[in-house]
Amino acid sequence: MKILTLNCGSSSIKFDVISTSVEVMQKGQDYSIVRGVIERIGTENAIVRYKLPNGDGFKGEEKILDHKIALKRIVDILTGDKPRILNSLSEINGVGHRVVHGGESFSKSVIINDAVENEIIACSEFEPLHNPQNLSGIKVASEFFPSIPHVAVFDTGFHHSIPAKAFLYALPYDIYQKYKMRRYGFHGTSHRYVSQQAIKFLGIPSENSKIITAHLGNGCSITAVSGGRSIDTSMGHTPLEGLMMGTRCGDLDPAVILHIMNKEKLNIADADSLMNKKSGLLGVSGISNDLREVEEAREQGNERAKLAIDIFCYRLKKYITAYAGALGGLDALVFTGGIGENSSLIRELSTNGLEFMGTKIDLAKNNANGGRICKEDRLVDISAVGTDGNYSRVRTLVIPTNEELIIARDTVLCIEKLL
Ligand code: ADP
């Protein structure tokens, strides 16, 4: 089967066509035929980029004023002559959509029908930024692909296994009953993919495995995965909770924000923007939300950049140890996402001092290739080897995430009625 995966944001659409089937995915032999993105949708100079595995591709600026035009452009890319990617659009067997919030309704991916669409709309209350965008992507894609199944794959789905003691906030219980205020967690497809890859690599029985996965990108979250199931995760009711991020503050004493609102006369939107857009690496360093720029400033002796990175890593380390405790042991710690895959500094500082719990990285392996994962790497083991020739008890792995692959696989499983 060939599955088109779509990730629709407010001004971008990421797309991928993946060749897979139940048999092929079991062997891990599914692969991407083309992968691309259209950014700055709604402008005269939108960026269109795509790449084929043989290195062929395209990057250019074009006028793309809405998502429908963007999807038409994607269809043209797929069916164009140069390069020839598909002979016809009918080769696509299903479309898998990333949907950020599935609330309490969706523990698994589902074929989209009217009832599912209504639920996605209902969950927009929790995720007003992304869910409406995801849904309009679904509607536009249904116009181009009216007669094949469309499947919704939820960021929150993997975290449905989190028990009540970990998903409930210690607020009056009726707040949960009335408003479904609880931890939902995000980045679920990424945590699911890299934890599965880690278990496969270690060759341990999935049911006994204890893995911590740190997805560190612009948004950052960390998950405790026991027996292949998420048992706790750092993002909460919204993606604001947990680790420090590019522009988000992460964990915070809630009284602090009430106090600032009072002192600075902020309304709800101002307070939301303060915590979501002006904090994190950007807020502390005063330089950028982009870790590369903060690392550069740190190199040049900038104290605030150093402080931002120190806070980022200290908090990450605290979560790693907390989750090792929650899991009652640890087989592997996995780094993924733009930061996790590329910043040897963050990996080093956030694991430094964890030797007491069996986590020790090899600095040379961590720094190889400038700390960046190579394109062809599917997994890099940066664990130290002791004088006895054995790896450190807890393995530290760097695994490039592949959310699109999980979306494509789930789409096939839904089509085959296996989910
Ligand atoms: P998103 O969450 O938007 O998908 P990514 O997963 O691409 O984002 O992660 C973006 C983050 O990764 C940025 O903070 C960026 O600075 C960081 N990053 C990417 N490459 C490197 C690198 N070589 N060194 C340090 N940080 C990097």
XYZ file of C-alpha atoms and ligand atoms in Angstrom:
446
model
C 0.000 0.000 0.000
C 0.976 3.610 -0.444
C -0.165 5.904 2.335
C -0.124 9.693 2.234
C 0.488 11.203 5.676
C -0.484 14.792 6.362
C 0.372 17.055 9.267
C -1.568 20.306 8.850
C -0.632 23.299 10.962
C -1.862 26.880 10.792
C 0.589 27.882 8.067
C 2.216 24.617 7.034
C 1.485 21.141 5.705
C 4.054 18.369 6.131
C 3.523 15.389 3.843
C 5.035 11.993 3.256
C 4.152 9.061 1.033
C 5.088 5.769 2.658
C 5.116 2.348 1.070
C 3.957 -0.183 3.657
C 1.686 -3.128 4.405
C 1.059 -5.330 7.429
C 3.707 -7.804 6.301
C 6.235 -5.137 5.351
C 5.819 -3.200 8.620
C 6.350 -6.386 10.637
C 9.723 -6.749 8.944
C 10.450 -3.026 9.417
C 10.926 -2.677 5.671
C 8.451 0.134 5.025
C 9.984 3.250 3.512
C 9.269 6.823 2.466
C 8.820 7.504 -1.266
C 8.799 11.272 -0.915
C 8.771 13.637 2.020
C 8.130 17.370 1.994
C 6.637 20.452 3.546
C 4.889 23.629 2.453
C 5.507 26.471 4.886
C 4.259 30.068 5.152
C 0.907 29.101 3.597
C -1.206 32.231 3.170
C 1.622 34.308 1.703
C 3.064 35.246 -1.704
C 6.341 33.581 -0.775
C 5.379 30.230 0.688
C 8.232 27.719 0.794
C 7.760 24.411 -1.022
C 10.287 21.676 -0.257
C 10.396 17.971 -0.950
C 12.963 15.240 -1.212
C 13.113 11.709 -2.583
C 15.321 9.010 -1.070
C 17.692 9.220 -4.073
C 18.418 12.846 -3.179
C 16.273 14.376 -5.944
C 14.075 17.155 -4.703
C 12.987 20.741 -4.938
C 12.978 23.922 -2.901
C 11.344 27.146 -4.019
C 9.170 30.090 -3.093
C 5.642 30.300 -4.497
C 2.374 32.108 -3.951
C 0.195 29.712 -1.921
C -2.693 31.520 -0.334
C -4.574 28.755 1.459
C -4.463 25.119 2.524
C -6.539 23.970 -0.445
C -4.033 25.456 -2.887
C -1.230 23.905 -0.829
C -2.790 20.468 -1.031
C -3.345 20.887 -4.766
C 0.383 21.662 -5.026
C 1.176 18.464 -3.104
C -1.075 16.467 -5.449
C 0.744 18.035 -8.416
C 4.102 17.085 -6.901
C 2.949 13.487 -6.456
C 1.580 13.161 -9.979
C 4.112 15.320 -11.848
C 6.543 14.025 -14.473
C 9.766 15.380 -13.087
C 10.435 13.561 -10.894
C 7.844 10.853 -11.447
C 6.643 9.796 -8.003
C 3.279 8.152 -8.727
C 1.751 7.053 -12.011
C -1.623 8.200 -10.797
C -3.249 9.463 -7.627
C -5.247 6.219 -7.446
C -2.065 4.506 -6.207
C -2.688 6.143 -2.806
C -4.654 3.664 -0.661
C -5.297 5.812 2.393
C -4.517 9.157 4.038
C -3.233 9.322 7.616
C -3.749 12.601 9.452
C -1.930 13.792 12.525
C -4.487 15.107 15.016
C -3.061 16.699 18.133
C -5.808 16.191 20.721
C -8.075 13.153 20.981
C -9.262 13.903 24.524
C -10.529 10.924 26.506
C -12.352 9.509 23.486
C -9.541 8.130 21.348
C -7.001 5.700 22.704
C -6.274 4.403 19.206
C -6.190 5.692 15.669
C -9.547 5.576 13.870
C -11.064 5.821 10.413
C -12.584 9.280 10.152
C -16.360 9.585 9.824
C -18.827 12.295 10.839
C -18.877 11.175 14.483
C -15.058 11.243 14.661
C -14.991 14.706 13.093
C -17.469 15.916 15.714
C -15.290 14.540 18.512
C -12.229 16.263 17.035
C -14.220 19.520 17.029
C -15.205 18.895 20.662
C -11.531 18.383 21.600
C -10.702 21.781 20.048
C -11.752 23.256 23.367
C -8.611 21.653 24.839
C -6.400 22.377 21.828
C -7.738 25.511 20.109
C -4.490 26.053 18.210
C -4.034 22.720 16.456
C -7.255 20.691 16.327
C -9.167 23.124 14.070
C -6.178 23.180 11.692
C -5.967 19.385 11.711
C -9.683 19.168 10.968
C -9.584 21.644 8.094
C -6.706 19.573 6.669
C -8.943 16.505 6.858
C -11.775 18.310 5.076
C -9.560 19.623 2.270
C -7.844 16.251 1.806
C -11.242 14.522 1.599
C -12.034 16.689 -1.425
C -8.899 15.502 -3.226
C -9.174 11.887 -2.033
C -12.931 11.315 -1.684
C -13.080 7.552 -2.082
C -10.273 6.222 0.150
C -10.169 5.899 3.946
C -8.845 8.815 5.987
C -7.445 7.914 9.387
C -6.856 10.155 12.423
C -3.737 9.420 14.494
C -3.756 11.295 17.794
C -0.737 12.754 19.626
C -2.548 11.938 22.853
C -3.395 8.309 21.905
C -0.236 6.618 23.239
C -0.749 8.212 26.663
C -4.171 6.664 27.260
C -2.530 3.937 29.315
C -1.419 6.474 31.965
C -3.167 5.552 35.243
C -5.385 7.994 37.149
C -2.763 8.538 39.872
C -0.517 10.050 37.192
C -3.082 11.817 35.024
C -5.140 13.524 37.738
C -4.233 16.910 39.148
C -4.692 17.307 42.896
C -7.518 19.795 42.364
C -11.089 19.244 43.616
C -12.266 16.072 41.884
C -15.340 17.712 40.403
C -13.058 19.918 38.251
C -11.999 16.722 36.487
C -15.581 15.477 36.290
C -16.960 18.749 34.958
C -14.212 19.795 32.572
C -12.083 16.675 31.974
C -9.095 18.642 33.285
C -6.311 16.067 33.466
C -2.960 15.142 31.980
C -3.352 14.025 28.362
C 0.248 14.202 27.168
C 1.469 14.898 23.635
C 4.141 13.770 21.140
C 2.593 10.309 21.600
C 3.468 9.020 18.123
C 7.097 10.005 18.631
C 7.382 8.453 22.102
C 5.696 5.328 20.779
C 8.001 5.024 17.758
C 11.301 5.552 19.569
C 10.364 3.319 22.515
C 9.472 0.527 20.084
C 12.777 1.015 18.257
C 14.685 0.914 21.550
C 12.990 -2.311 22.674
C 13.735 -3.887 19.292
C 17.376 -2.795 19.464
C 17.885 -4.073 23.001
C 16.232 -7.384 22.115
C 14.433 -7.496 25.463
C 10.861 -8.734 25.983
C 8.573 -5.759 25.467
C 6.382 -6.670 28.445
C 9.271 -6.266 30.921
C 10.928 -3.254 29.314
C 11.478 0.062 31.100
C 12.300 2.953 28.817
C 12.432 6.725 29.208
C 11.970 8.691 25.996
C 12.899 12.383 25.801
C 11.416 14.148 22.767
C 13.264 17.461 22.641
C 12.287 19.784 19.802
C 10.720 23.221 19.904
C 8.258 21.550 22.237
C 9.798 19.111 24.722
C 8.298 16.188 26.602
C 9.556 13.114 28.398
C 7.694 9.834 28.880
C 8.050 6.786 31.127
C 7.262 3.676 29.055
C 6.698 0.444 30.950
C 6.072 -2.783 29.044
C 5.676 -0.745 25.856
C 2.943 1.456 27.381
C 3.140 5.070 28.498
C 2.693 5.272 32.282
C 3.536 8.947 32.745
C 4.494 11.928 30.625
C 5.556 15.475 31.342
C 3.146 17.459 29.155
C -0.238 17.812 30.767
C -3.662 19.134 29.941
C -1.866 21.268 27.346
C 1.694 21.112 25.969
C 2.756 23.813 28.456
C 3.524 21.570 31.428
C 6.753 19.728 32.132
C 10.165 20.425 30.673
C 11.517 23.840 29.763
C 11.068 24.389 25.995
C 11.968 26.853 23.242
C 9.403 29.451 24.283
C 7.356 27.626 26.966
C 8.147 27.793 30.657
C 7.185 24.206 31.555
C 6.509 23.459 35.246
C 5.703 26.527 37.293
C 4.162 27.306 40.662
C 0.632 28.300 39.527
C 0.586 31.057 42.152
C 3.440 32.791 40.319
C 1.285 33.451 37.280
C -1.610 34.746 39.393
C 0.813 37.119 41.070
C 2.311 38.364 37.787
C -1.164 38.863 36.316
C -2.003 41.003 39.282
C 1.251 42.989 39.318
C 1.512 43.566 35.551
C -2.248 43.828 34.961
C -2.206 40.996 32.451
C -5.377 39.479 31.029
C -5.716 35.756 30.265
C -4.379 36.122 26.705
C -1.334 38.094 27.957
C -0.596 35.492 30.609
C -0.992 32.703 28.067
C 1.429 34.423 25.706
C 3.927 35.048 28.534
C 4.057 31.357 29.436
C 3.766 29.882 25.926
C 5.601 32.335 23.689
C 7.978 34.450 25.762
C 9.472 31.998 28.233
C 11.715 28.936 28.034
C 15.103 29.189 26.304
C 14.033 32.486 24.716
C 12.768 34.038 27.932
C 15.739 33.117 30.108
C 18.498 33.712 27.548
C 16.901 36.780 25.950
C 18.555 35.532 22.744
C 16.478 32.944 20.911
C 14.159 29.970 21.190
C 16.522 28.152 18.817
C 18.960 26.079 20.832
C 21.691 26.447 18.202
C 21.787 30.205 18.770
C 21.680 29.818 22.547
C 24.547 27.287 22.404
C 26.566 29.671 20.242
C 26.051 32.540 22.705
C 27.041 30.231 25.581
C 30.249 29.379 23.715
C 30.992 33.090 23.492
C 30.621 33.421 27.263
C 27.078 34.795 27.457
C 25.973 34.142 31.059
C 22.216 34.162 30.401
C 22.643 31.653 27.567
C 24.604 29.415 29.953
C 21.916 29.798 32.590
C 19.133 28.915 30.112
C 20.952 25.731 29.101
C 21.734 24.855 32.722
C 18.060 25.182 33.697
C 16.985 23.168 30.647
C 19.340 20.302 31.476
C 18.813 20.346 35.230
C 15.062 20.029 34.810
C 15.479 17.287 32.246
C 17.760 15.390 34.623
C 15.203 15.702 37.434
C 12.514 14.197 35.197
C 14.813 11.354 34.110
C 15.432 10.354 37.713
C 11.782 10.817 38.690
C 10.667 8.553 35.861
C 13.318 5.947 36.649
C 11.716 5.881 40.093
C 8.204 5.663 38.620
C 9.328 2.762 36.430
C 11.197 1.056 39.285
C 14.290 0.647 37.116
C 15.495 1.522 33.663
C 16.731 -0.322 30.576
C 17.282 2.631 28.273
C 17.097 6.379 28.028
C 16.266 7.623 24.517
C 16.903 11.077 23.076
C 14.951 12.233 20.018
C 13.612 15.413 18.328
C 15.731 18.211 16.828
C 17.572 18.853 20.111
C 17.735 15.237 21.293
C 19.112 14.084 17.936
C 21.585 16.914 17.418
C 22.793 18.464 20.643
C 25.602 16.538 22.321
C 25.797 19.323 24.913
C 22.217 18.782 26.110
C 22.689 14.987 26.181
C 25.907 15.358 28.145
C 24.684 17.896 30.708
C 21.362 16.150 31.326
C 22.972 12.746 32.012
C 26.053 13.977 33.820
C 25.982 12.620 37.395
C 23.495 9.825 36.694
C 26.175 7.129 36.916
C 24.726 6.169 40.320
C 21.684 4.750 38.510
C 23.671 3.023 35.791
C 23.457 5.748 33.135
C 26.839 6.665 31.680
C 27.484 8.014 28.219
C 30.660 7.802 26.153
C 31.653 11.398 25.415
C 33.464 10.502 22.183
C 30.431 8.637 20.844
C 28.179 11.460 22.016
C 30.285 14.035 20.165
C 30.870 12.036 16.978
C 29.781 13.896 13.817
C 29.531 17.139 15.825
C 26.930 15.438 18.028
C 24.484 15.247 15.138
C 22.786 12.130 14.013
C 23.719 11.148 10.436
C 20.956 10.862 7.850
C 21.481 7.171 7.422
C 21.545 6.458 11.184
C 18.477 4.686 12.477
C 19.853 4.543 16.023
C 23.085 5.531 17.760
C 24.110 3.903 21.030
C 26.129 6.438 23.036
C 26.423 4.281 26.177
C 29.845 3.990 27.773
C 31.603 0.643 27.867
C 33.270 -0.129 31.211
C 36.694 -1.683 31.841
C 34.940 -5.056 32.047
C 33.901 -4.606 28.414
C 30.219 -4.309 29.301
C 27.914 -1.470 28.422
C 26.654 0.749 31.242
C 23.641 -0.876 32.885
C 21.246 1.671 31.397
C 21.767 2.211 27.688
C 21.562 5.729 26.298
C 20.290 5.813 22.716
C 19.804 8.547 20.147
C 16.966 7.619 17.787
C 15.662 9.856 15.001
C 11.928 10.030 15.386
C 9.592 9.038 12.572
C 6.046 10.060 13.399
C 5.013 9.722 9.746
C 5.878 6.030 9.761
C 3.635 5.417 12.774
C 0.835 7.406 11.098
C 1.193 5.359 7.895
C 1.311 2.058 9.780
C -1.773 2.924 11.846
C -3.581 3.937 8.661
C -2.878 0.508 7.156
C -3.921 -1.260 10.374
C -7.199 0.714 10.448
C -7.879 -0.043 6.775
C -7.198 -3.743 7.445
C -9.433 -3.508 10.555
C -6.567 -4.663 12.775
C -6.683 -1.727 15.201
P 9.734 20.848 16.092
O 9.417 20.544 17.521
O 9.195 22.163 15.630
O 9.468 19.691 15.139
P 12.533 20.128 15.884
O 12.282 18.755 16.389
O 13.028 20.294 14.484
O 11.296 21.095 16.075
O 13.597 20.795 16.876
C 13.972 22.135 16.775
C 15.062 22.390 17.809
O 16.185 21.553 17.507
C 15.550 23.829 17.800
O 15.712 24.300 19.129
C 16.918 23.696 17.144
O 17.796 24.672 17.600
C 17.354 22.333 17.634
N 18.464 21.838 16.810
C 18.423 21.417 15.522
N 19.682 21.108 15.099
C 20.510 21.354 16.130
C 21.936 21.258 16.329
N 22.731 20.843 15.363
N 22.427 21.589 17.526
C 21.612 22.023 18.522
N 20.288 22.145 18.398
C 19.740 21.823 17.235
